[in-house]
Amino acid sequence: MFENYYRKDISWGGQLLTLETGKVARQADGAVMARLGDTIVLCTVVGARSVKPGQDFFPLTVNYQEKAFAAGKIPGGFFKREGRPSENETLVSRLIDRPLRPLFPDGFRNEVQVIATVLSHDLENDPDMVALVGCSAALTLSGIPFFGPVASARVGYIDGQYVLNPTMAQRQTSKLELVVAGTAEGVLMVESEAQELSEDVMLGAVEFGHKGFQPVIQGIIELAERAAKEPWALPEASEAEVTLKARIAELGRDAMVEAYKETQKLVRQGKVSEVKKAVVAKLGEEGLDAGAAKGLLKELEADVVRNNILDTGLRIDGRDTKTVRPIVAEVGVLPRAHGSALFTRGETQAFCVATLGTGQDEQIIDALPGEYREHFMLHYNFPPYSVNETGRMGSPGRREIGHGKLAWRAIRPLLPEKEKFPYTLRVVSEITESNGSSSMATVCGTSLSLMDAGTPLKRPCAGIAMGLIKEDRGFAVLSDILGDEDHLGDMDFKVAGSEQGITALQMDIKITSITFDIMRQALAQAKDGRIHILGEMAKGLSGNRGDVAQNAPRITMMSVPKEKIRDVIGSGGKVIREICEVTGCKVDIDDDGTIKVAATSTEAAQKAIDWIRGIVAEPEVGAIYNGKVVKTADFGAFVNFLGAKDGLVHISELSNERVNRTNDIVSVGDQVKVKVLGFDDRGKVKLSMRVVDQATGADITEQVGARRPRVEGEGEERGDRGPRRDRGPRRERSDAAE
């Protein structure tokens, strides 16, 4: 039945990667079932056979989706089915999209949709690399114009050695998590998080990963030789298009060169727009296809900018290739925020605000491998006003999620250990102005705002974006790129880290690949720029404040025996709720007995701590405690003196004078001072008031002597005076009262 079924087995990093086609999703243009271990991803590709009228861009959509059944789970929530994409699904969709997009031919405008569905997850091999390889294979087999195949690999760095595709357990001990994707010739995409590693180590990891996925590329090629469909015809420029392109250059080149001499972004954009309008109007007068001019004008724009940089070494705003734009770093700009910073670099500005919370504020994430809690959140927002545009305001898009995650990766390796700084951290980055690399501005602003809030970062962190102009006659690496240089250039290479090393690296290439020599130069140039930016940031704030913000919660940690946790929580949470309501504190209890008390005042925190200590403490013989009379009886008073613990002050221990009735000395509600004498045969605590100075709390045992006053009925209750003599009727002991 499956006559067109093909399978390719590939040895990849010591594991078996299997690619199958022709059995599932046979109506798609390309469909591949990719398997590594017991992780299985179905990857499909469909391309539209015609271009929509007026389409002037390439509409590629990549959707990565995880099914709960892949890990033997049922989705949470009311509807019990998968809903909107999770943050991880969005990030992996971007991860797949970025190395695929540059390999479609120029001028291809047919809509293409790529879908990767996780069908099985063995909780050891991450589906993202399997999905990227599977999507590349599906495109290669589909016949859709695609200059692949592409492959990818994850690289770890453990004990000074690179590890190809480390398992999820190995990644916990790795100093590096780097994903690299590319073709047989070179690298197209890099994304990483690192523990302050050097440029040489990072470049070595990229080379190691590129070499590591070569067997996968060869395997896809061999599968395509047997199973690929007939290729679609490549789009070719018509004679009319060639003529139109030449006329556009003739009409607009000189004016475009003049417009790009303007260094102010908004003024320059206005002049460029006027040039385009004039060219389109002239084309219309000449009877040429003005509607097809938009894309060709963009090509003219790119040609002007790129060649000017290669010819003169000067960029759009007049800088050379290595200079970073002027920087202003301000902190403490919001009076009620725990930490805030306004980071401005040229025409890019990030308003970053840090908030310190407690364990109750941690984000609960339900992922395929299992549920976990995240104590550091970074949310990036890019409102349309930041680029002088109008637009929809709503939930964050793929770009916002991706940029926020990049900044999160850059900062996380520098955070203090949670055990030493037990706060939940949330940073919001509002991009208030943008002209290039707002994600790297977010890294700088986040570092400053966290330090302003009192977070003891290991070291400040800064980021810089590098660009590339590459032509046959040469190339130029650009530091701190502008928005136009990003759009019209060949590379977006973002590097973040401290003065000691790199913590995050992300690279996207818009051409088929770049050489490692170019990457080496870009990393060296980025290091110089990063060190410069850190110096400028230090003018605003060079380290954390030494203490958390005044209006931030103070968290005090204490530890109690595990068997005492239930006493602190109480039946149905009654005790811990009472502690929180009375003191105004937040109390978090971990399974190991660690208790975190958060309060905005020292007094409230100390009250809660003393309360908890009282609950878990054991009475110490000879110790003196403050107590409260909670019940009286003929034979003495019951005193609550240590958390929820009560003890009996026998009537003979109430006073050094003769006592006829308990209520002559104390009443319910009285505050008294008591000394622990010991325990009876049932473990009940025996207390004394008579040996404690009720005014000062001093122990006066030596002053009162060893003998106690004779108390009516004492011998009968205490049972320590020998055989009973005939002294009248015996009083019955009330066990219920005790």
Coordinates of C-alpha atoms in Angstrom, one line a residue, residues 47-584:
G47 CA 3.4 25.4 -1.0
A48 CA 0.8 27.4 -2.9
R49 CA 0.8 26.8 -6.7
S50 CA 0.3 30.4 -7.5
V51 CA 1.2 33.8 -6.2
K52 CA -1.5 36.0 -4.7
P53 CA -2.1 39.2 -6.8
G54 CA -0.1 42.1 -5.5
Q55 CA 2.1 39.8 -3.3
D56 CA 5.5 41.6 -2.8
F57 CA 7.1 39.5 -0.1
F58 CA 7.7 35.8 0.6
P59 CA 4.9 34.5 2.9
L60 CA 6.7 31.7 4.8
T61 CA 4.9 30.4 8.0
V62 CA 6.5 27.9 10.4
N63 CA 4.4 26.3 13.1
Y64 CA 5.9 24.0 15.8
Q65 CA 3.4 22.3 18.0
E66 CA 3.7 19.9 21.0
K67 CA 0.9 17.5 21.7
A68 CA 0.3 16.5 25.3
F69 CA -0.1 12.9 24.4
A70 CA 3.5 12.8 23.2
A71 CA 4.5 12.6 26.9
G72 CA 1.5 10.7 28.1
K73 CA -0.3 13.7 29.5
I74 CA -3.7 15.3 29.3
P75 CA -3.8 19.1 28.9
G76 CA -4.8 21.2 31.9
G77 CA -7.5 23.8 31.8
F78 CA -11.2 23.6 31.4
F79 CA -11.3 22.4 27.7
K80 CA -8.6 19.7 28.1
R81 CA -7.2 20.3 24.6
E82 CA -4.1 22.2 23.3
G83 CA -4.7 25.9 23.0
R84 CA -2.7 28.9 21.9
P85 CA 1.1 28.2 21.4
S86 CA 3.2 28.2 24.5
E87 CA 6.3 30.4 24.8
N88 CA 8.5 27.4 24.0
E89 CA 6.4 26.5 20.9
T90 CA 6.8 30.1 19.7
L91 CA 10.5 30.1 20.3
V92 CA 11.1 26.8 18.5
S93 CA 8.9 28.0 15.5
R94 CA 11.3 30.9 15.2
L95 CA 14.3 28.6 15.6
I96 CA 13.2 26.6 12.6
D97 CA 12.2 29.6 10.5
R98 CA 15.4 31.5 10.8
P99 CA 17.8 29.0 9.0
L100 CA 15.2 28.0 6.4
R101 CA 14.1 31.5 5.2
P102 CA 17.4 32.6 3.6
L103 CA 17.5 29.5 1.4
F104 CA 14.5 30.3 -0.7
P105 CA 15.3 32.0 -4.0
D106 CA 14.9 35.8 -4.5
G107 CA 11.7 36.6 -6.2
F108 CA 9.8 33.5 -4.9
R109 CA 6.5 34.7 -3.6
N110 CA 4.4 31.5 -3.3
E111 CA 3.0 31.0 0.2
V112 CA 4.7 28.1 2.0
Q113 CA 3.6 26.6 5.3
V114 CA 5.8 24.3 7.4
I115 CA 4.3 22.4 10.3
A116 CA 6.2 20.3 12.9
T117 CA 4.1 18.2 15.3
V118 CA 5.7 16.4 18.2
L119 CA 4.1 13.0 18.4
S120 CA 6.4 11.4 21.0
H121 CA 8.9 12.8 23.6
D122 CA 11.2 10.4 25.4
L123 CA 12.1 13.2 27.9
E124 CA 15.8 12.7 26.9
N125 CA 16.1 14.0 23.4
D126 CA 14.7 17.5 22.8
P127 CA 12.3 17.6 19.9
D128 CA 13.5 21.0 18.6
M129 CA 16.6 19.7 16.8
V130 CA 14.6 16.7 15.5
A131 CA 11.9 19.1 14.2
L132 CA 14.4 21.4 12.4
V133 CA 16.1 18.5 10.6
G134 CA 12.7 17.0 9.7
C135 CA 11.4 20.2 8.3
S136 CA 14.6 20.6 6.2
A137 CA 14.2 17.1 4.9
A138 CA 10.5 17.7 4.0
L139 CA 11.4 20.9 2.1
T140 CA 14.2 19.1 0.2
L141 CA 11.8 16.4 -0.8
S142 CA 8.8 18.6 -1.7
G143 CA 10.1 20.1 -5.0
I144 CA 9.5 23.6 -3.7
P145 CA 12.5 25.9 -4.7
F146 CA 14.8 25.5 -1.7
F147 CA 18.6 25.7 -1.7
G148 CA 19.1 23.2 1.1
P149 CA 19.3 21.0 2.9
V150 CA 19.9 22.5 6.3
A151 CA 20.8 20.6 9.5
S152 CA 21.3 21.7 13.1
A153 CA 22.9 20.5 16.3
R154 CA 23.0 21.4 20.0
V155 CA 26.4 21.7 21.6
G156 CA 27.2 21.5 25.3
Y157 CA 30.4 22.3 27.1
I158 CA 31.1 19.9 30.0
D159 CA 34.4 19.6 31.9
G160 CA 36.2 21.5 29.2
Q161 CA 34.9 19.2 26.4
Y162 CA 32.3 19.9 23.7
V163 CA 29.3 17.5 23.7
L164 CA 27.1 17.0 20.6
N165 CA 23.4 16.9 21.3
P166 CA 23.6 16.5 25.1
T167 CA 20.7 14.8 26.8
M168 CA 18.4 16.9 29.0
A169 CA 20.2 15.6 32.0
Q170 CA 23.6 16.5 30.7
R171 CA 22.4 20.0 29.9
Q172 CA 21.9 20.6 33.6
T173 CA 25.7 20.5 34.2
S174 CA 26.8 22.1 30.9
K175 CA 28.4 25.6 30.9
L176 CA 27.0 26.1 27.4
E177 CA 23.8 25.5 25.5
L178 CA 24.4 26.4 21.8
V179 CA 22.3 25.6 18.8
V180 CA 23.9 26.0 15.4
A181 CA 22.2 25.4 12.0
G182 CA 23.6 25.7 8.5
T183 CA 24.4 24.0 5.2
A184 CA 27.3 21.9 4.1
E185 CA 29.2 25.1 3.2
G186 CA 28.6 27.3 6.3
V187 CA 26.6 28.5 9.2
L188 CA 23.2 30.2 8.9
M189 CA 22.0 30.5 12.5
V190 CA 23.4 30.4 16.0
E191 CA 21.6 30.8 19.3
S192 CA 23.2 30.2 22.7
E193 CA 23.4 30.7 26.5
A194 CA 26.8 30.5 28.2
Q195 CA 28.4 30.8 31.6
E196 CA 30.7 33.7 30.6
L197 CA 32.8 31.8 28.1
S198 CA 35.5 33.2 25.9
E199 CA 35.1 34.1 22.2
D200 CA 37.4 31.3 21.3
V201 CA 35.4 28.7 23.2
M202 CA 32.2 30.0 21.6
L203 CA 33.6 29.9 18.1
G204 CA 35.0 26.5 18.7
A205 CA 31.5 25.3 19.7
V206 CA 30.0 26.7 16.4
E207 CA 32.7 24.8 14.4
F208 CA 32.1 21.6 16.4
G209 CA 28.4 21.8 15.8
H210 CA 28.8 22.5 12.1
K211 CA 31.0 19.5 11.7
G212 CA 28.7 17.4 13.8
F213 CA 25.6 17.8 11.6
Q214 CA 27.4 17.1 8.3
P215 CA 26.3 13.4 8.4
V216 CA 22.7 14.6 8.6
I217 CA 23.0 16.8 5.5
Q218 CA 24.5 13.9 3.6
G219 CA 21.7 11.6 4.8
I220 CA 19.0 14.1 3.6
I221 CA 20.7 14.3 0.2
E222 CA 20.7 10.5 -0.1
L223 CA 17.1 10.3 0.9
A224 CA 16.2 13.0 -1.7
E225 CA 18.0 11.1 -4.5
R226 CA 15.4 8.4 -4.0
A227 CA 12.2 10.2 -2.8
A228 CA 12.3 13.8 -4.0
K229 CA 9.5 15.1 -6.2
E230 CA 10.0 17.0 -9.4
P231 CA 11.4 20.5 -8.7
W232 CA 9.3 23.5 -9.3
A233 CA 10.5 26.0 -11.9
L234 CA 12.7 28.8 -10.4
P235 CA 11.3 32.3 -10.6
E236 CA 13.0 34.3 -13.4
A237 CA 13.0 38.0 -13.9
S238 CA 11.1 38.9 -17.0
E239 CA 12.4 41.3 -19.7
A240 CA 9.9 43.9 -18.5
E241 CA 11.2 43.6 -14.9
V242 CA 14.8 44.0 -16.1
T243 CA 13.8 47.1 -18.0
L244 CA 11.9 48.5 -15.0
K245 CA 14.8 47.9 -12.7
A246 CA 17.2 49.8 -14.9
R247 CA 14.8 52.7 -15.2
I248 CA 14.2 52.9 -11.5
A249 CA 18.0 53.0 -10.9
E250 CA 18.3 55.8 -13.6
L251 CA 15.5 57.8 -12.0
G252 CA 16.2 57.4 -8.3
R253 CA 19.9 56.5 -7.6
D254 CA 21.3 60.0 -7.3
A255 CA 18.3 61.2 -5.2
M256 CA 18.6 58.0 -3.0
V257 CA 22.3 58.6 -2.4
E258 CA 21.5 62.2 -1.4
A259 CA 18.7 61.1 1.0
Y260 CA 21.0 58.7 2.8
K261 CA 23.4 61.5 3.6
E262 CA 20.8 62.5 6.3
T263 CA 21.9 61.2 9.7
Q264 CA 18.6 61.7 11.6
K265 CA 16.4 58.6 11.3
L266 CA 13.0 60.2 10.9
V267 CA 14.2 63.0 8.6
R268 CA 16.1 60.4 6.5
Q269 CA 13.0 58.2 6.3
G270 CA 11.0 61.1 5.1
K271 CA 13.5 62.0 2.3
V272 CA 13.7 58.3 1.2
S273 CA 9.9 58.1 1.1
E274 CA 9.8 61.3 -1.1
V275 CA 12.3 59.8 -3.5
K276 CA 10.2 56.6 -3.8
K277 CA 7.0 58.5 -4.4
A278 CA 8.7 60.6 -7.1
V279 CA 10.0 57.5 -8.9
V280 CA 6.7 55.8 -8.8
A281 CA 4.9 58.9 -10.1
K282 CA 7.4 59.2 -13.0
L283 CA 7.0 55.5 -13.9
G284 CA 3.2 56.0 -14.0
E285 CA 3.7 59.0 -16.4
E286 CA 5.8 56.8 -18.6
G287 CA 3.3 54.0 -18.7
L288 CA 5.5 51.5 -16.8
D289 CA 4.3 49.1 -14.1
A290 CA 4.5 51.4 -11.1
G291 CA 2.8 48.6 -8.9
A292 CA 5.9 46.3 -9.4
A293 CA 8.3 49.1 -8.3
K294 CA 8.2 48.6 -4.5
G295 CA 10.5 45.6 -4.3
L296 CA 12.8 47.0 -6.9
L297 CA 13.1 50.3 -5.0
K298 CA 14.1 48.3 -2.0
E299 CA 16.8 46.7 -4.0
L300 CA 18.0 50.1 -5.1
E301 CA 18.0 51.3 -1.5
A302 CA 20.1 48.3 -0.4
D303 CA 22.5 48.8 -3.2
V304 CA 23.1 52.4 -2.3
V305 CA 23.7 51.8 1.4
R306 CA 25.8 48.7 1.0
N307 CA 28.2 50.1 -1.6
N308 CA 28.6 53.4 0.2
I309 CA 29.8 51.5 3.3
L310 CA 32.3 49.4 1.3
D311 CA 33.5 52.4 -0.8
T312 CA 33.9 55.0 2.0
G313 CA 34.0 53.0 5.3
L314 CA 31.3 55.4 6.6
R315 CA 27.8 54.4 7.5
I316 CA 24.3 55.9 7.3
D317 CA 24.7 58.1 10.4
G318 CA 28.3 59.1 9.6
R319 CA 30.1 56.6 12.0
D320 CA 32.9 54.3 11.0
T321 CA 32.4 50.5 11.2
K322 CA 33.5 50.1 14.8
T323 CA 32.1 53.2 16.7
V324 CA 29.2 52.7 19.1
R325 CA 26.6 55.4 19.3
P326 CA 26.5 57.8 22.3
I327 CA 25.1 56.1 25.5
V328 CA 23.3 57.5 28.5
A329 CA 22.5 55.2 31.4
E330 CA 20.1 56.4 34.1
V331 CA 18.8 54.5 37.1
G332 CA 16.2 55.1 39.9
V333 CA 14.0 57.0 37.5
L334 CA 10.7 55.6 38.9
P335 CA 10.2 56.4 42.6
R336 CA 7.9 53.5 43.5
A337 CA 9.5 50.7 41.4
H338 CA 11.9 48.4 43.2
G339 CA 14.5 49.1 40.4
S340 CA 14.3 51.1 37.2
A341 CA 16.7 52.2 34.4
L342 CA 16.4 54.2 31.2
F343 CA 19.1 53.1 28.8
T344 CA 19.6 55.2 25.7
R345 CA 22.0 54.4 22.9
G346 CA 21.7 56.7 19.9
E347 CA 18.1 56.5 18.7
T348 CA 17.3 53.3 20.6
Q349 CA 15.9 53.5 24.1
A350 CA 14.7 50.8 26.6
F351 CA 12.8 51.6 29.8
C352 CA 13.5 48.6 32.1
V353 CA 11.7 48.1 35.4
A354 CA 12.5 45.4 37.9
T355 CA 10.2 44.0 40.6
L356 CA 11.2 41.7 43.5
G357 CA 8.6 39.2 44.6
T358 CA 8.3 36.1 46.7
G359 CA 8.1 32.4 45.9
Q360 CA 4.3 32.8 45.5
D361 CA 5.0 35.0 42.5
E362 CA 7.0 32.3 40.6
Q363 CA 5.7 31.3 37.2
I364 CA 4.4 27.8 36.9
I365 CA 5.2 26.3 33.5
D366 CA 3.5 23.2 32.3
A367 CA 5.9 21.6 29.7
L368 CA 6.0 18.2 28.1
P369 CA 8.9 17.0 30.3
G370 CA 7.0 18.1 33.3
E371 CA 5.8 21.1 35.4
Y372 CA 8.4 23.4 36.8
R373 CA 8.7 26.9 38.4
E374 CA 10.6 29.9 37.0
H375 CA 11.8 32.6 39.4
F376 CA 13.2 35.0 36.7
M377 CA 10.9 36.5 34.1
L378 CA 11.8 39.1 31.4
H379 CA 9.0 40.6 29.4
Y380 CA 9.9 42.7 26.3
N381 CA 7.3 45.0 24.7
F382 CA 7.7 46.9 21.4
P383 CA 4.9 49.4 21.1
P384 CA 4.3 50.9 17.6
Y385 CA 5.1 54.5 18.8
S386 CA 8.7 53.5 19.3
V387 CA 9.2 53.6 15.5
N388 CA 6.7 56.4 14.8
E389 CA 4.0 54.0 13.6
T390 CA 0.4 53.1 14.4
G391 CA -0.4 49.5 15.0
R392 CA -2.3 46.9 17.0
M393 CA -1.8 46.6 20.7
G394 CA -2.4 43.2 22.2
S395 CA -0.7 40.0 23.4
P396 CA 3.1 39.8 22.5
G397 CA 4.0 38.5 19.1
R398 CA 6.7 36.1 18.1
R399 CA 9.3 38.8 17.8
E400 CA 8.6 40.2 21.2
I401 CA 8.8 36.7 22.8
G402 CA 12.0 36.0 20.9
H403 CA 13.8 39.2 21.8
G404 CA 12.7 38.9 25.5
K405 CA 14.1 35.3 25.6
L406 CA 17.4 36.4 24.1
A407 CA 17.8 39.1 26.9
W408 CA 16.7 36.5 29.5
R409 CA 19.4 34.1 28.4
A410 CA 22.0 36.9 28.6
I411 CA 21.1 37.9 32.2
R412 CA 20.3 34.5 33.7
P413 CA 23.9 33.2 34.0
L414 CA 24.8 36.3 36.1
L415 CA 22.0 36.0 38.6
P416 CA 22.8 35.2 42.2
E417 CA 22.0 31.7 43.4
K418 CA 18.4 31.4 44.5
E419 CA 19.4 30.0 47.9
K420 CA 21.4 33.2 48.6
F421 CA 18.9 35.6 47.1
P422 CA 15.4 34.0 47.3
Y423 CA 13.5 36.5 45.4
T424 CA 11.3 36.1 42.3
L425 CA 12.5 38.6 39.7
R426 CA 10.5 40.2 37.0
V427 CA 11.8 42.7 34.6
V428 CA 9.6 44.5 32.0
S429 CA 11.4 46.2 29.1
E430 CA 9.4 48.9 27.3
I431 CA 11.0 49.9 24.1
T432 CA 10.2 53.6 23.9
E433 CA 12.4 54.4 20.9
S434 CA 14.0 52.1 18.3
N435 CA 16.6 52.3 15.6
G436 CA 18.5 49.1 15.8
S437 CA 19.1 46.4 18.5
S438 CA 16.4 47.0 21.0
S439 CA 17.0 43.5 22.4
M440 CA 20.6 44.4 23.3
A441 CA 19.4 47.7 24.8
T442 CA 17.1 45.5 26.9
V443 CA 20.1 43.5 28.1
C444 CA 21.8 46.7 29.3
G445 CA 18.7 48.2 30.9
T446 CA 17.8 44.9 32.6
S447 CA 21.2 44.7 34.1
L448 CA 21.0 48.2 35.4
S449 CA 17.4 47.9 36.8
L450 CA 18.2 44.7 38.7
M451 CA 21.2 46.2 40.3
D452 CA 19.2 49.3 41.1
A453 CA 16.7 47.0 42.9
G454 CA 19.5 45.6 45.0
T455 CA 19.9 42.3 43.1
P456 CA 23.5 41.1 43.6
L457 CA 24.4 40.3 40.0
K458 CA 27.8 38.5 39.7
R459 CA 28.8 41.3 37.2
P460 CA 27.0 43.8 35.0
C461 CA 25.9 42.6 31.6
A462 CA 25.9 44.5 28.2
G463 CA 25.0 43.5 24.7
I464 CA 25.8 44.8 21.2
A465 CA 24.5 43.9 17.7
M466 CA 26.9 43.4 14.8
G467 CA 26.0 43.6 11.1
L468 CA 27.7 42.5 7.9
I469 CA 27.9 43.9 4.3
K470 CA 29.3 41.2 2.0
E471 CA 29.9 41.5 -1.7
D472 CA 32.2 39.7 -4.1
R473 CA 34.7 42.6 -3.8
G474 CA 34.9 42.5 0.0
F475 CA 33.0 42.7 3.3
A476 CA 32.6 45.0 6.3
V477 CA 31.6 44.1 9.8
L478 CA 29.5 46.8 11.5
S479 CA 29.3 47.4 15.3
D480 CA 26.1 48.6 16.9
I481 CA 24.0 48.4 13.7
L482 CA 21.1 50.7 12.9
G483 CA 17.7 49.5 11.9
D484 CA 18.3 50.2 8.2
E485 CA 21.7 48.4 8.3
D486 CA 19.9 45.4 9.8
H487 CA 17.2 45.4 7.1
L488 CA 19.6 46.0 4.2
G489 CA 22.6 44.0 5.5
D490 CA 23.5 40.3 5.5
M491 CA 23.8 39.5 9.1
D492 CA 22.3 40.2 12.5
F493 CA 24.9 39.0 15.1
K494 CA 24.0 39.8 18.7
V495 CA 26.5 39.2 21.5
A496 CA 25.9 39.8 25.2
G497 CA 28.0 39.2 28.3
S498 CA 30.1 40.6 31.1
E499 CA 33.7 41.8 31.1
Q500 CA 34.8 38.2 31.7
G501 CA 33.0 36.5 28.9
I502 CA 29.9 35.8 26.7
T503 CA 26.6 34.8 28.2
A504 CA 24.4 34.9 25.1
L505 CA 25.0 34.8 21.4
Q506 CA 22.5 34.9 18.5
M507 CA 23.3 35.1 14.8
D508 CA 21.0 35.1 11.8
I509 CA 22.4 35.2 8.3
K510 CA 20.4 36.5 5.3
I511 CA 22.8 35.0 2.7
T512 CA 23.6 31.4 2.1
S513 CA 26.4 31.3 4.7
I514 CA 29.4 33.1 6.1
T515 CA 32.9 32.0 6.9
F516 CA 34.4 31.3 10.3
D517 CA 37.0 34.1 9.6
I518 CA 34.1 36.6 9.4
M519 CA 32.6 35.2 12.6
R520 CA 36.0 35.5 14.3
Q521 CA 36.3 39.2 13.3
A522 CA 32.7 39.9 14.4
L523 CA 33.3 38.3 17.8
A524 CA 36.5 40.3 18.4
Q525 CA 34.8 43.6 17.3
A526 CA 31.8 42.8 19.5
K527 CA 34.0 42.3 22.5
D528 CA 35.6 45.7 22.1
G529 CA 32.1 47.2 21.8
R530 CA 30.7 45.3 24.8
I531 CA 33.6 46.5 27.1
H532 CA 33.0 50.1 25.9
I533 CA 29.2 49.9 26.7
L534 CA 29.9 48.4 30.2
G535 CA 32.1 51.4 30.9
E536 CA 29.3 53.8 29.9
M537 CA 26.8 51.9 32.0
A538 CA 29.1 52.2 35.0
K539 CA 28.7 55.9 34.9
G540 CA 25.1 55.3 35.9
L541 CA 25.6 52.4 38.2
S542 CA 28.6 50.1 38.5
G543 CA 27.1 47.5 40.9
N544 CA 24.1 46.5 43.0
R545 CA 22.9 48.9 45.8
G546 CA 24.0 46.6 48.6
D547 CA 20.5 46.2 49.9
V548 CA 17.1 45.7 48.3
A549 CA 14.9 48.7 47.5
Q550 CA 13.2 50.3 50.5
N551 CA 9.6 49.3 49.4
A552 CA 10.6 45.8 48.3
P553 CA 9.8 42.8 50.5
R554 CA 12.6 41.7 52.9
I555 CA 12.9 37.9 52.7
T556 CA 14.3 36.1 55.8
M557 CA 15.1 32.4 55.5
M558 CA 15.0 29.9 58.3
S559 CA 14.9 26.2 58.5
V560 CA 12.7 23.8 60.6
P561 CA 12.8 20.1 60.9
K562 CA 10.7 18.3 58.3
E563 CA 8.5 16.7 60.9
K564 CA 7.5 20.2 62.1
I565 CA 6.2 21.5 58.8
R566 CA 2.7 20.2 59.5
D567 CA 2.7 22.1 62.8
V568 CA 3.6 25.4 61.0
I569 CA 0.9 24.9 58.3
G570 CA -1.7 23.6 60.7
S571 CA -4.9 21.7 59.9
G572 CA -6.1 22.9 56.5
G573 CA -3.5 25.7 56.5
K574 CA -5.1 27.3 59.6
V575 CA -1.9 28.2 61.4
I576 CA 0.0 29.6 58.4
R577 CA -3.0 31.7 57.4
E578 CA -3.2 33.1 60.8
I579 CA 0.5 34.0 60.8
C580 CA 0.1 35.8 57.5
E581 CA -3.1 37.7 58.5
V582 CA -1.8 38.8 61.9
T583 CA 1.7 39.8 60.8
G584 CA 1.0 40.9 57.3

